Every structure is written in C-alpha cells, then in structure tokens.
Short mmCIF file of C-alpha atoms in Angstrom, two decimals:
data_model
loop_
_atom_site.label_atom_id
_atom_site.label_comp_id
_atom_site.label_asym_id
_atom_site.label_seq_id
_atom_site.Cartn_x
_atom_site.Cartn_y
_atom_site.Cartn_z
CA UNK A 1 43.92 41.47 27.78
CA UNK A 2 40.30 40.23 27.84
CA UNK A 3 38.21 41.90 24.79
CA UNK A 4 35.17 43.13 25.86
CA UNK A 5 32.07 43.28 23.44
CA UNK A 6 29.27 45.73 24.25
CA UNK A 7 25.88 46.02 22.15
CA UNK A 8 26.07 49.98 21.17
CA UNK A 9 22.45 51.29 20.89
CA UNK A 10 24.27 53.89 18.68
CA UNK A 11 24.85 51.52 16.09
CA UNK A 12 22.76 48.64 17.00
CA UNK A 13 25.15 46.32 16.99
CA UNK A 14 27.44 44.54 19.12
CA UNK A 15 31.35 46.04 19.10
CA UNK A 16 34.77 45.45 20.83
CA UNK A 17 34.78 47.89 23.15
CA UNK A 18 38.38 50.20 22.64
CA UNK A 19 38.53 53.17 25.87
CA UNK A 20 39.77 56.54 24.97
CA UNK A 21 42.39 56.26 27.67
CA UNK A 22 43.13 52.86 28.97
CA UNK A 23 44.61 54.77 31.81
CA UNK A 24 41.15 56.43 32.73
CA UNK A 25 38.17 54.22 31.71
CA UNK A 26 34.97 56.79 31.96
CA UNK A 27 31.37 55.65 32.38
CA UNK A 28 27.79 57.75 32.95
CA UNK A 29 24.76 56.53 34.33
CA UNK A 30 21.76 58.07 34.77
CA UNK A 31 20.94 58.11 38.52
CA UNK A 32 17.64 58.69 40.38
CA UNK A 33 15.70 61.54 40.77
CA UNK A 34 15.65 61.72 44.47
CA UNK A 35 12.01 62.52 46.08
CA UNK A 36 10.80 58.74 47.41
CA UNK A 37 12.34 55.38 47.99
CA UNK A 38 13.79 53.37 44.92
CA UNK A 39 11.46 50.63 43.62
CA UNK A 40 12.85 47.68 42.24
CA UNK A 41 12.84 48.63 39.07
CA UNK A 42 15.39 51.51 39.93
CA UNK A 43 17.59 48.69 40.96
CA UNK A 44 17.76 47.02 38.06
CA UNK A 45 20.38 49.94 35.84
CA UNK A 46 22.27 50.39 39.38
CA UNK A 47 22.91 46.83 39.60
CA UNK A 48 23.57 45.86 35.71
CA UNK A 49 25.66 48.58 35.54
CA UNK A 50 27.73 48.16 38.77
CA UNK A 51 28.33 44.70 37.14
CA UNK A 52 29.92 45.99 34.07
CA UNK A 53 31.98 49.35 36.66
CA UNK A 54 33.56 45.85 38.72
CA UNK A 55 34.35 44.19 35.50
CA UNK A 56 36.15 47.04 33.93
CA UNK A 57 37.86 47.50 37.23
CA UNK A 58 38.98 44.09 36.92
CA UNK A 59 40.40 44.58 33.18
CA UNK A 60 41.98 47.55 33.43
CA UNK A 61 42.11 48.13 36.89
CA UNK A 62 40.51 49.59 39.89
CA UNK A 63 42.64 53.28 39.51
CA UNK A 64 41.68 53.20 35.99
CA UNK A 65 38.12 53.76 35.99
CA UNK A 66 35.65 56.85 36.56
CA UNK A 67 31.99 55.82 36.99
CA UNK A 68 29.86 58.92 37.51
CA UNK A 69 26.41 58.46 38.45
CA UNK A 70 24.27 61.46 39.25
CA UNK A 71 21.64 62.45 41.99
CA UNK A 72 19.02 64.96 40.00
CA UNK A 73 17.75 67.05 43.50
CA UNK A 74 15.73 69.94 41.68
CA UNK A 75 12.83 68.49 39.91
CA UNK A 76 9.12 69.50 40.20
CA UNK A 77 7.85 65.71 41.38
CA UNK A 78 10.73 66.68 44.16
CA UNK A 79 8.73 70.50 44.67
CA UNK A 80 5.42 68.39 44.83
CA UNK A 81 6.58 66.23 47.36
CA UNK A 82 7.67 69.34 49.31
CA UNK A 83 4.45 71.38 49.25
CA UNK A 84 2.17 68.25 49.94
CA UNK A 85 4.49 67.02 53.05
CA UNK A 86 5.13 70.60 54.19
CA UNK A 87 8.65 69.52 54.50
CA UNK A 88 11.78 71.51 53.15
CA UNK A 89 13.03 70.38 49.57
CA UNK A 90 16.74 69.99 51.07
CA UNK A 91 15.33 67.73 53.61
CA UNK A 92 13.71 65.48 51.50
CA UNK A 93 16.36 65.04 49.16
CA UNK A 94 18.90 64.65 51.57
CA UNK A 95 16.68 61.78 53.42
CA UNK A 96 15.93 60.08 49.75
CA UNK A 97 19.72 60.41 48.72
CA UNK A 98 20.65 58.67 52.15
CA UNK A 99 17.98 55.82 51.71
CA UNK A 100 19.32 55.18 47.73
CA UNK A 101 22.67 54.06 48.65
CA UNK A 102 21.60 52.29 51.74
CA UNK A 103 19.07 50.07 49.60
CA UNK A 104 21.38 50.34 46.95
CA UNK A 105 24.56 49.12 48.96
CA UNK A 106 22.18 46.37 50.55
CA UNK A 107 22.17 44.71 46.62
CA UNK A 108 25.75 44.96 46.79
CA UNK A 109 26.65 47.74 44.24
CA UNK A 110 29.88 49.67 45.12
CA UNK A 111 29.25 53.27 45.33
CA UNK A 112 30.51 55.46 41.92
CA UNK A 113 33.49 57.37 41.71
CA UNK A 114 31.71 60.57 41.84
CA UNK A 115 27.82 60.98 42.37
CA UNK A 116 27.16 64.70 41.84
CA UNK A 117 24.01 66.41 42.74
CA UNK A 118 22.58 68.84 39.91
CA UNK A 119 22.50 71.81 42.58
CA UNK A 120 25.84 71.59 42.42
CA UNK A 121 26.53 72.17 38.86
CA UNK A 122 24.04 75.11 38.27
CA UNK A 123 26.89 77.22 36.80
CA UNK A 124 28.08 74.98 34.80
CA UNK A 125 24.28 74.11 33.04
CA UNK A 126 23.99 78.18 32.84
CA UNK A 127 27.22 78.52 30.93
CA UNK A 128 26.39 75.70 28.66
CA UNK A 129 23.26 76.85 27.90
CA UNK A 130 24.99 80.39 26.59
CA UNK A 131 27.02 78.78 24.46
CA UNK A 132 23.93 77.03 22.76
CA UNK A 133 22.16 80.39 22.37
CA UNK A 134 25.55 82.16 20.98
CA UNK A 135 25.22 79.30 18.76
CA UNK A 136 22.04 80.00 17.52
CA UNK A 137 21.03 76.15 18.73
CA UNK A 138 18.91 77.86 21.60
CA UNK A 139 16.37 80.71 22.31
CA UNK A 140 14.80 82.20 25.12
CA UNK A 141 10.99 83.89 25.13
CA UNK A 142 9.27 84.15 27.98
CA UNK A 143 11.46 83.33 30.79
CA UNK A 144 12.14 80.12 28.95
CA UNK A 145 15.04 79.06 27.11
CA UNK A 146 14.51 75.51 24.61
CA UNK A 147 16.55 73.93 22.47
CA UNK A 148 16.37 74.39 18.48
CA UNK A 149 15.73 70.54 17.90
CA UNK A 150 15.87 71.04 14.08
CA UNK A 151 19.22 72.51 14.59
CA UNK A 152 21.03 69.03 15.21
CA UNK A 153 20.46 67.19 11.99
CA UNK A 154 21.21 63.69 13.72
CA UNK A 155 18.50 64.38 16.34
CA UNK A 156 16.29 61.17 16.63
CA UNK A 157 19.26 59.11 15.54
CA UNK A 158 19.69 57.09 18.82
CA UNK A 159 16.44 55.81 19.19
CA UNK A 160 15.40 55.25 15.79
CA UNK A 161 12.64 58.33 15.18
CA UNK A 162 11.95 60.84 12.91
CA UNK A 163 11.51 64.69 14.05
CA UNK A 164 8.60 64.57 11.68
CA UNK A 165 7.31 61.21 13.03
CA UNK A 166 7.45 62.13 16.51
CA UNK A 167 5.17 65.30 16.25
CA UNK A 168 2.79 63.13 14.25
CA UNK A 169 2.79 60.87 17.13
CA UNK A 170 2.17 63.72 19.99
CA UNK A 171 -0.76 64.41 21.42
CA UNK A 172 -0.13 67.34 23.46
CA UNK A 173 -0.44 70.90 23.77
CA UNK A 174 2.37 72.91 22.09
CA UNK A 175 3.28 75.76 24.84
CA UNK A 176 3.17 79.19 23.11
CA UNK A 177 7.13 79.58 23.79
CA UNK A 178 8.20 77.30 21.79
CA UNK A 179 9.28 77.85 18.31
CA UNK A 180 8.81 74.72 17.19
CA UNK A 181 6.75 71.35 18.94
CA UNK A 182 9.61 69.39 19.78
CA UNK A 183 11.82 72.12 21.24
CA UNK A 184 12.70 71.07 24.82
CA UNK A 185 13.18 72.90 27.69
CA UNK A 186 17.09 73.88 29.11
CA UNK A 187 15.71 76.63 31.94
CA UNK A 188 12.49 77.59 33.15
CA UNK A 189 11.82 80.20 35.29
CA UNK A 190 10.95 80.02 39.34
CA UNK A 191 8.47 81.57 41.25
CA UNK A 192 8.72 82.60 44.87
CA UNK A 193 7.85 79.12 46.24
CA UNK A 194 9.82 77.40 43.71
CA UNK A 195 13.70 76.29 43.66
CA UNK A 196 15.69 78.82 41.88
CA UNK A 197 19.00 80.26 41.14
CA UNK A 198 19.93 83.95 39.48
CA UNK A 199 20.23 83.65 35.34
CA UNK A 200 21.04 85.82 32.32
CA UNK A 201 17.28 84.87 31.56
CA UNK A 202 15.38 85.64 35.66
CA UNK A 203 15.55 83.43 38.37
CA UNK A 204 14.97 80.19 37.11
CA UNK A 205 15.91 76.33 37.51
CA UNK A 206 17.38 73.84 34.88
CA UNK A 207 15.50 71.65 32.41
CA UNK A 208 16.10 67.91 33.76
CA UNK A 209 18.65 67.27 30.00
CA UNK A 210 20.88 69.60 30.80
CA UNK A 211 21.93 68.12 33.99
CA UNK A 212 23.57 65.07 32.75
CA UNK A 213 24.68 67.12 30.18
CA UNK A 214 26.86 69.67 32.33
CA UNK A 215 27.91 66.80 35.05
CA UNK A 216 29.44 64.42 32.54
CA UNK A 217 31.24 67.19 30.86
CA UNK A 218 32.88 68.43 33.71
CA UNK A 219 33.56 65.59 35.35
CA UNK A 220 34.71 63.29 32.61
CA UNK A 221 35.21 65.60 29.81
CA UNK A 222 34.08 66.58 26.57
CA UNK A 223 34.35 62.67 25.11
CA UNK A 224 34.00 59.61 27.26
CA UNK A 225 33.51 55.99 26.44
CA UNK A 226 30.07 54.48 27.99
CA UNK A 227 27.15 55.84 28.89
CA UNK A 228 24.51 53.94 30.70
CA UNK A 229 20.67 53.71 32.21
CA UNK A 230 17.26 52.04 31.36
CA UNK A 231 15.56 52.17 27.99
CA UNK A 232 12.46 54.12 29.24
CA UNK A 233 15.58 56.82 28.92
CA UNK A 234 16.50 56.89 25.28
CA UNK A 235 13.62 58.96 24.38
CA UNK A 236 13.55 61.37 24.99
CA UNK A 237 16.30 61.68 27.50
CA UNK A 238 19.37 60.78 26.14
CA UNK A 239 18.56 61.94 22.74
CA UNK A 240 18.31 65.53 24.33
CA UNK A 241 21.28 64.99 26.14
CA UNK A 242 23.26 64.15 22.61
CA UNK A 243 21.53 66.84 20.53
CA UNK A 244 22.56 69.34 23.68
CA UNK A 245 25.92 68.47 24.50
CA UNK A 246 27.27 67.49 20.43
CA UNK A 247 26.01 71.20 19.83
CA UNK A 248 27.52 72.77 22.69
CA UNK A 249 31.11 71.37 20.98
CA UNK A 250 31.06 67.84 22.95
CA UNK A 251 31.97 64.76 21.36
CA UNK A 252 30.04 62.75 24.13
CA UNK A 253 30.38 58.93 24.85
CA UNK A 254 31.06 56.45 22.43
CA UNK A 255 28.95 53.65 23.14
CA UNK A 256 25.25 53.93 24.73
CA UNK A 257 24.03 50.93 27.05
CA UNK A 258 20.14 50.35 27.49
CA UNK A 259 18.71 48.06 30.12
CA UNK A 260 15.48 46.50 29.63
CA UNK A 261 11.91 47.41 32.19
CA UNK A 262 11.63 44.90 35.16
CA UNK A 263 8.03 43.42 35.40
CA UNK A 264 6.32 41.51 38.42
CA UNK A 265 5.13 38.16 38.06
CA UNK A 266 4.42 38.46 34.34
CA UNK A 267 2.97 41.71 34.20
CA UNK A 268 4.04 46.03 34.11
CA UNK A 269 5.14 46.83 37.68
CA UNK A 270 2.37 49.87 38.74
CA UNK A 271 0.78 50.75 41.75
CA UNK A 272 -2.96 50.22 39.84
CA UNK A 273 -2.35 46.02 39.86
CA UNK A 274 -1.14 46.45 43.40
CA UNK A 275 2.57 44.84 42.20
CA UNK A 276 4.50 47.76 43.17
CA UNK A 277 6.80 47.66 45.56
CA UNK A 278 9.69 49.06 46.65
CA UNK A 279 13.64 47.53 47.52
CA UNK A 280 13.09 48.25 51.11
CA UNK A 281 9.63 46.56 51.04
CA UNK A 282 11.84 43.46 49.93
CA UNK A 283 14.32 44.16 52.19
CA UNK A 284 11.73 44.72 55.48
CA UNK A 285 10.33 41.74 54.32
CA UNK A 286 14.07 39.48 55.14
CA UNK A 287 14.31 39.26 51.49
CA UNK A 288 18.57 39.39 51.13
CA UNK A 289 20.00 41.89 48.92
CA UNK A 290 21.95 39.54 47.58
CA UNK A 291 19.09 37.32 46.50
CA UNK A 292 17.35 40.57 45.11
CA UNK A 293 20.71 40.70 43.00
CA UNK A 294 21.27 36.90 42.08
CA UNK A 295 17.74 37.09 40.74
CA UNK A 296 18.04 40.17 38.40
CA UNK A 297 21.61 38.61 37.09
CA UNK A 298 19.77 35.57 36.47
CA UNK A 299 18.23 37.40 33.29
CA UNK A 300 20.61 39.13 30.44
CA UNK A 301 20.19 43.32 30.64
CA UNK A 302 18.95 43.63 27.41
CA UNK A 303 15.48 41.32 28.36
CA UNK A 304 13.10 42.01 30.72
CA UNK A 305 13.15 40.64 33.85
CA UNK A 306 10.28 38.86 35.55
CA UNK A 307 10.61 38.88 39.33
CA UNK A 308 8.54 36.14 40.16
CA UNK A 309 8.43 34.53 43.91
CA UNK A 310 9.77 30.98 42.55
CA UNK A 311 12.99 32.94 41.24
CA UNK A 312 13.50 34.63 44.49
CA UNK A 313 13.13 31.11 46.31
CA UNK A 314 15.07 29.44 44.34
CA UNK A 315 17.91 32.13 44.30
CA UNK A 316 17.82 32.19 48.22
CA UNK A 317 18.41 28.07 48.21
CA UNK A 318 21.12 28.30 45.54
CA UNK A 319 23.18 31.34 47.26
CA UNK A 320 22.86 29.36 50.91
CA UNK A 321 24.38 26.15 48.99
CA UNK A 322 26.61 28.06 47.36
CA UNK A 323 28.02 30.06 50.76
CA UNK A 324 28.13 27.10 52.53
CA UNK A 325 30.88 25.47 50.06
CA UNK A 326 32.38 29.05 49.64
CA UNK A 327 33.01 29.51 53.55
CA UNK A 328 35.91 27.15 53.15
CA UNK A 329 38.05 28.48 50.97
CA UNK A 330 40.19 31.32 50.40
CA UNK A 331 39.52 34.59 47.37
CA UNK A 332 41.74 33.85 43.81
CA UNK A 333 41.14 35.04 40.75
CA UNK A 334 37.93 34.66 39.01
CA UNK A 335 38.54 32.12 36.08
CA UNK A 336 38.91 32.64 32.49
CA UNK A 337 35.56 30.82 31.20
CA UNK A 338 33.75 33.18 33.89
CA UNK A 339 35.46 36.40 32.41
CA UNK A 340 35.01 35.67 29.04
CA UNK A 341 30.79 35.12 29.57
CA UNK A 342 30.75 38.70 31.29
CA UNK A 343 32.94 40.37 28.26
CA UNK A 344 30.39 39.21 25.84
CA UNK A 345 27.92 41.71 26.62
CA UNK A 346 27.41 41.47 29.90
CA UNK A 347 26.17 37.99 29.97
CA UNK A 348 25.19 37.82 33.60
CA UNK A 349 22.92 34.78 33.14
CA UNK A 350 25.42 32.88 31.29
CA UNK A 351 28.01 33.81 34.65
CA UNK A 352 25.36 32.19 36.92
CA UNK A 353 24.96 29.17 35.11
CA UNK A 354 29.45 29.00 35.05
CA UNK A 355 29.01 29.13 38.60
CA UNK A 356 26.60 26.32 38.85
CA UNK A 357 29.16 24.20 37.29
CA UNK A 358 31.81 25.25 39.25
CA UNK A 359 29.30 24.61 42.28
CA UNK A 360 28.83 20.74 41.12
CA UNK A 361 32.69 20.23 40.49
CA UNK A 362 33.28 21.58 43.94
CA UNK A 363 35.29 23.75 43.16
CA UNK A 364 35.03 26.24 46.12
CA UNK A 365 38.13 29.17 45.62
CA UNK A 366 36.46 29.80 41.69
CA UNK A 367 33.17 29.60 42.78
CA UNK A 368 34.19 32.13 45.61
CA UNK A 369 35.84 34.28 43.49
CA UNK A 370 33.33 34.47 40.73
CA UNK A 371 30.20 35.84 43.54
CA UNK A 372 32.48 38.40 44.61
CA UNK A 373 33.42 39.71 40.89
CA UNK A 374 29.38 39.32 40.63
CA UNK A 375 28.92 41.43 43.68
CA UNK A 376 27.00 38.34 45.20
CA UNK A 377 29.70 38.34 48.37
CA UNK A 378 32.05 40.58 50.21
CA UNK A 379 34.93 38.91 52.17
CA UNK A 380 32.41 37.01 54.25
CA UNK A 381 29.70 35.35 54.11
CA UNK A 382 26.64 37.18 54.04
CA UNK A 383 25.22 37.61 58.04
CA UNK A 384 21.96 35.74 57.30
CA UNK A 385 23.51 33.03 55.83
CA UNK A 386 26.49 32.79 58.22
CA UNK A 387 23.56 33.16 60.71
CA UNK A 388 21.67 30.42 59.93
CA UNK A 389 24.29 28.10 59.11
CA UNK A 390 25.63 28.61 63.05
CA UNK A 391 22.00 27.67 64.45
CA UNK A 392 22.97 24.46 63.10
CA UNK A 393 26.33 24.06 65.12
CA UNK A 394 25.24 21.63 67.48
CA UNK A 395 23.35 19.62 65.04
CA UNK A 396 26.96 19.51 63.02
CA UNK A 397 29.03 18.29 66.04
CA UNK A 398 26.09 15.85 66.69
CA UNK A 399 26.78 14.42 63.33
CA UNK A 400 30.44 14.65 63.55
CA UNK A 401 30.89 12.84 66.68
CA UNK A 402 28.75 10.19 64.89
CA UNK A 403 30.75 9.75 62.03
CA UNK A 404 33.69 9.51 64.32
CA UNK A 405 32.28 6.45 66.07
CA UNK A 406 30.65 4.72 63.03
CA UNK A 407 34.73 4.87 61.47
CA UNK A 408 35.68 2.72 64.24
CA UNK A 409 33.03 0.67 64.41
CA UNK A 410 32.34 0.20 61.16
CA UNK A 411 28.55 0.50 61.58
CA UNK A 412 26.85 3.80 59.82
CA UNK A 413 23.01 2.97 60.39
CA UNK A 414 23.41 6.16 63.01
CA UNK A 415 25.02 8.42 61.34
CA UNK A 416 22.26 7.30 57.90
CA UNK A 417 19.48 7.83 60.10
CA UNK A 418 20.49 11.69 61.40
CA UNK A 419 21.67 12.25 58.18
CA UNK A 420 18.22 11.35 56.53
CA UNK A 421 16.42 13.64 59.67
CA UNK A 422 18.39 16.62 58.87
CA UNK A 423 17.23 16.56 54.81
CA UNK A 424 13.55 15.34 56.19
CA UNK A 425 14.07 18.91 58.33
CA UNK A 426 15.14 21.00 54.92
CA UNK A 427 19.16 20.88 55.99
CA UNK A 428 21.38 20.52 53.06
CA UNK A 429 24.16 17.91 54.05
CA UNK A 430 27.67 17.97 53.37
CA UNK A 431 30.07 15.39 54.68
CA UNK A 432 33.66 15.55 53.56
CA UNK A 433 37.30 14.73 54.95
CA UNK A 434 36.87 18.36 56.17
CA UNK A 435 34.04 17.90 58.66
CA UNK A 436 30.52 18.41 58.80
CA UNK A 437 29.02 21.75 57.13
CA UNK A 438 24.62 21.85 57.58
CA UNK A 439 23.30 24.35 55.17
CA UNK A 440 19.14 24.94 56.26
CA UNK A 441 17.33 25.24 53.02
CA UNK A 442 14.12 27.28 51.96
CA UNK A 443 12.38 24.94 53.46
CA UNK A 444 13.88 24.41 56.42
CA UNK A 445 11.69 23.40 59.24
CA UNK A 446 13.59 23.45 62.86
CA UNK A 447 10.15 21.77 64.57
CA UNK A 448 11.40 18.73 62.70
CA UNK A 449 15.05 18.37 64.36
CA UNK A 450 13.39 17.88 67.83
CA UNK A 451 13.72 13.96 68.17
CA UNK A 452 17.60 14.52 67.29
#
C-alpha cells in the first residue's frame, strides 16, 4: 500500500501518516461561515483538501473514508447581514449554503461525507460545555460562559505561542466577564432580535470554537486522524478547539493540516486594492472551474499562491491541449510515479508537472486518469472545451479529406498550407493515424480561418 507522508503542524514535521481504523479513514475541515459568496481564497482549503479526501479514497478506498466539513449558520457577521438586508437569517444562510457548493462543485471538489450545520448540533455544544464547567475548565458570569485557558497546560502548543506572550501582544479591551484575558467565549447570551436557543445559562447562542468542537465529536468520534483548513485558523481557532475538546475528555485528531493565504497578482487579496473578487466573479467572467483549480494545484498547499492572469492563461491553454489528447482514450488507473508525488505531502505541483510528461510522451489513458484523480475531469470532457473543440468540426474534416488526397497523390503542399492557417488562427494541430483532432488555443482567432 502507498505510504502517505503528511507535514503535521503538531509536530512540525513531516510523518507517515498511520489511520486509526483503516476501515474508516476520518478527516475535519473547517468550512465557511455562510453569510456572502465564497471568494477565492475560500477555495483554496476546499480544493487542497478535496485533493488529499480523493487520494485517501483512492488508498484505502472510497467506503473507507469520512470527510466532514461543516457549514457555521449562527454567527453575528451572519445577524449583520440580516438586520442590514432586512432579510430572515434562515434565508440567507440557506441561499449562501446553496451558492458554496454550486461554486464549489464548479472547481470540481466532491461534496463531504457529512456537512453539518452548527444549528443542528446546539445540544450537543450545550452538553459539552457542562462537562467543561463540572470540570472546573469553564465558568459562567454574566450570561457568559469562557473557557479557563490556563487550565490546559498545552494551550498555545499548536501554533507556537506563549499564554504569557499572547496577552503581551493584545491590544484590546479585556471584557469584565472574563476571569482571565485570554479566556474565550463557549456561549453568549441572545437578545430578542438575536439567534438563540434555551440554556442552563439564559437564552443564548454558541461561541464559534465550540462548533467544530461538538460536530467532529459526534460525527467522527472522540479521536480522528486529520484535521484540516487555512493557517489564518490555527490561532486562535484550532488552538481553542484542542484546548476545548482535549478537556472535555477528547483525544482529537492526530495530525493538523494548514494551507497557506492566496494573494492576487503579488499582493494581500482585500477589497481596499480593489483585487477582491469572488469564485463566481471568475466564473461569470467564462473563467472554467477547472482552470480556477489547475491554477491553485499548480502551487504546493503549504506556499502561497499568486493568482496572476498569465497563470490562468496559461492553465486554460494547457487543460484544452491536454482534453483534446484525453478525449481519445479510455479511464485506467492513475500511475505509480503520479501517486507517489501526491503521497509526499500533497505535492500537487509536482502531479502537474508528471502530467506534462505524460502529455509529451502521449500517453493519453495516464494522462486521463491522473486529471480525474486531480479532480481536473469527470467522465467527459469539460462542456467548454468539448464545445470549442466541435466549432472546429468542419475545419477537421476539411483537413482530413486533404490528407486523404495528398496520400494518394503524394503531394502535401495543401494539406502544409491549411495546416500552417489553422496555427496562424491559434488552433493547436494534431494529425495522427487516428484522424484529425483541432484544439483552438487562448489565442484563438476564428476571423482568421475565413480564407479556408
């Protein structure tokens, strides 16, 4: 069996990765919180970690995995949303959870296993928040009920900081509930135009931590082997979500995965710079999911990746070479060499560069194989490939019927010259025992085929 190696933020190094239960692979990923339209940057975890939920399908098959990636639908940026729109909160998360997996599935990532809502798991948040207080890891004052940070001696050890170093470092205003500065919050309470749900402590609503807290243990128990997101989420996130869940008698995942921030061209993705954009902008704009996902493969998770407008050119021109050789043949298994690059860490750029190679050998059932294990195909091609490829049809028979005649009479000055037109026009031209197969190009320019 392939041996997967996986850099653990835990211990900062890279380790074989050994499940639990080969039987029942388990993964969590933090998912969106769900009150506008995912940017591009949101793409980036969902795709990087679809990646690695397909690969672990592949290695120990597609019953033997659990990926659970939450929705978080009770958040105040989500209450915001509601009072300046003068829309209902259920609305607006139900239209923001529908447009995440539409954009989402447009990029190709498979849905997860299960994708609770946090609504949904408001018991089980209450009852793990008694436990902490029976424990003495939690008090409540005020309506409020934080986590005792100084409680959980290994707090901080995830992303490297000090308790002591971290207060140093704030800048804030310490509410008067809190015991201590870095206490965080597991429930706050509601008023009458806010969310809420009855509580040993008032009517209230959870703390965002506990959420991912509650949902993983329920649905993939109190120790499970990977869990996943971006690194803007280590701190203080998941380091709540450890100090939480370890105290409330968890074991928690094994190894912790951190993708690196997405920037724009060089610089910080933010609406100030006027770089900001959403994946539906890209999409609206006939940029291809599957472009938008060749191009954030093309850099390892653990960098960050530029987006830049000569990637996403180049990516569209590689992927309509690359469908246009894959159309012929039929789905095997993706090869060893390509395997082996994505169980060292995920090494997506290293996968694209294997498939570059197998794209200059010709060698159309691996190359095939490996975009589909990369999520870059289904079982056909792509429509706006497929699409643009047929425009071409007549131009191919054209050509055909000209390399029939020039066989028999042994002249191919005809078939040169509407070979050279079609490459003048941007049309990628491949000739083989096979037939005729026109790929346009980028820069494909149809005005130009008019004296053919």
């Amino acid at each position: 069996m392939t041996t997967l190696k996986l850099h653990n933020t835990k211990t900062r190094k890279r380790e074989d990765f050994a499940p639990i239960d080969p039987q029942n692979v388990r993964m969590y990923v933090c998912g969106p919180t769900v009150y506008d339209r995912a940017h591009l940057g949101n793409a980036r975890p969902v795709i990087v970690f679809d990646v690695l939920f397909r690969l672990l399908r592949h290695i120990y098959g597609a019953d033997h995995v659990t990926y659970v990636r939450n929705f978080t639908d009770v958040d105040d940026k989500i209450n915001a949303r509601s009072a300046a729109s003068g829309r209902s909160i259920g609305e607006i998360t139900e239209e923001t959870i529908g447009w995440f997996l539409e954009d989402m599935g447009a990029v190709g990532a498979l849905q997860p296993t299960h994708m609770p809502r946090a609504t949904e798991y408001i018991p089980q948040m209450v009852a793990m928040i008694e436990g902490l207080m029976a424990d003495g890891f939690a008090y409540e004052k005020d309506g409020h009920v934080l986590f005792r940070v100084r409680k959980y001696k290994e707090y901080g050890a995830l992303s490297g900081r000090s308790v002591d170093d971290m207060i140093a470092g704030a800048r804030v205003e310490v509410a008067p509930y809190k015991e201590d500065p870095m206490d965080f919050v597991l429930w706050k309470p509601s008023d009458a135009e806010t969310p809420g749900w009855d509580s040993p402590w008032g009517r209230g609503r959870p703390g965002w931590h506990i959420e991912c807290s509650a949902m993983a243990h329920e649905l993939l128990g109190s120790h499970f082997d990977i869990h996943g997101g971006g690194n803007d989420l280590m701190f203080p996130h998941h380091e709540n979500e450890i100090a939480q869940s370890c105290c409330a008698g968890d074991k928690f995942a094994n190894v912790w995965l951190h993708n690196e921030m997405l920037q724009v061209e060089g610089k910080k993705m933010s609406k100030s710079l006027g770089n900001f954009f959403t994946v539906r902008d890209l999409l609206d704009q006939d940029v291809p999911g599957e472009v938008i996902r060749f191009v954030m493969l093309s850099t390892h998770y653990r960098k960050p990746m530029d987006w830049t407008e000569k990637k996403r050119e180049e990516a569209e021109k590689t992927l309509r070479k690359w469908y246009a050789l894959a159309a012929a043949a039929d789905g095997s298994t993706p090869d060893e060499d390509l395997i082996g690059l994505l169980a060292d860490d995920l090494n997506t750029a290293g996968a694209i560069g294997h498939l570059h190679k197998l794209a200059g050998a010709g060698d159309a059932a691996a190359l095939r194989s490996g975009l589909q294990l990369l999520g870059l195909m289904g079982d056909i091609i792509p429509a706006w490939a497929a699409q643009a490829s047929f425009d071409l049809v007549d131009y191919e028979a054209f050509l055909s019927d000209a390399r029939v005649t020039a066989m028999e009479t042994k002249d191919f000055a005809d078939v040169d010259r509407i070979k050279s037109m079609l490459v003048a026009a941007g049309v990628q031209v491949q000739m083989s025992k096979d037939g005729v197969v026109l790929t346009p190009t980028p820069e494909f320019d149809a005005d130009k085929l008019e004296a053919l």
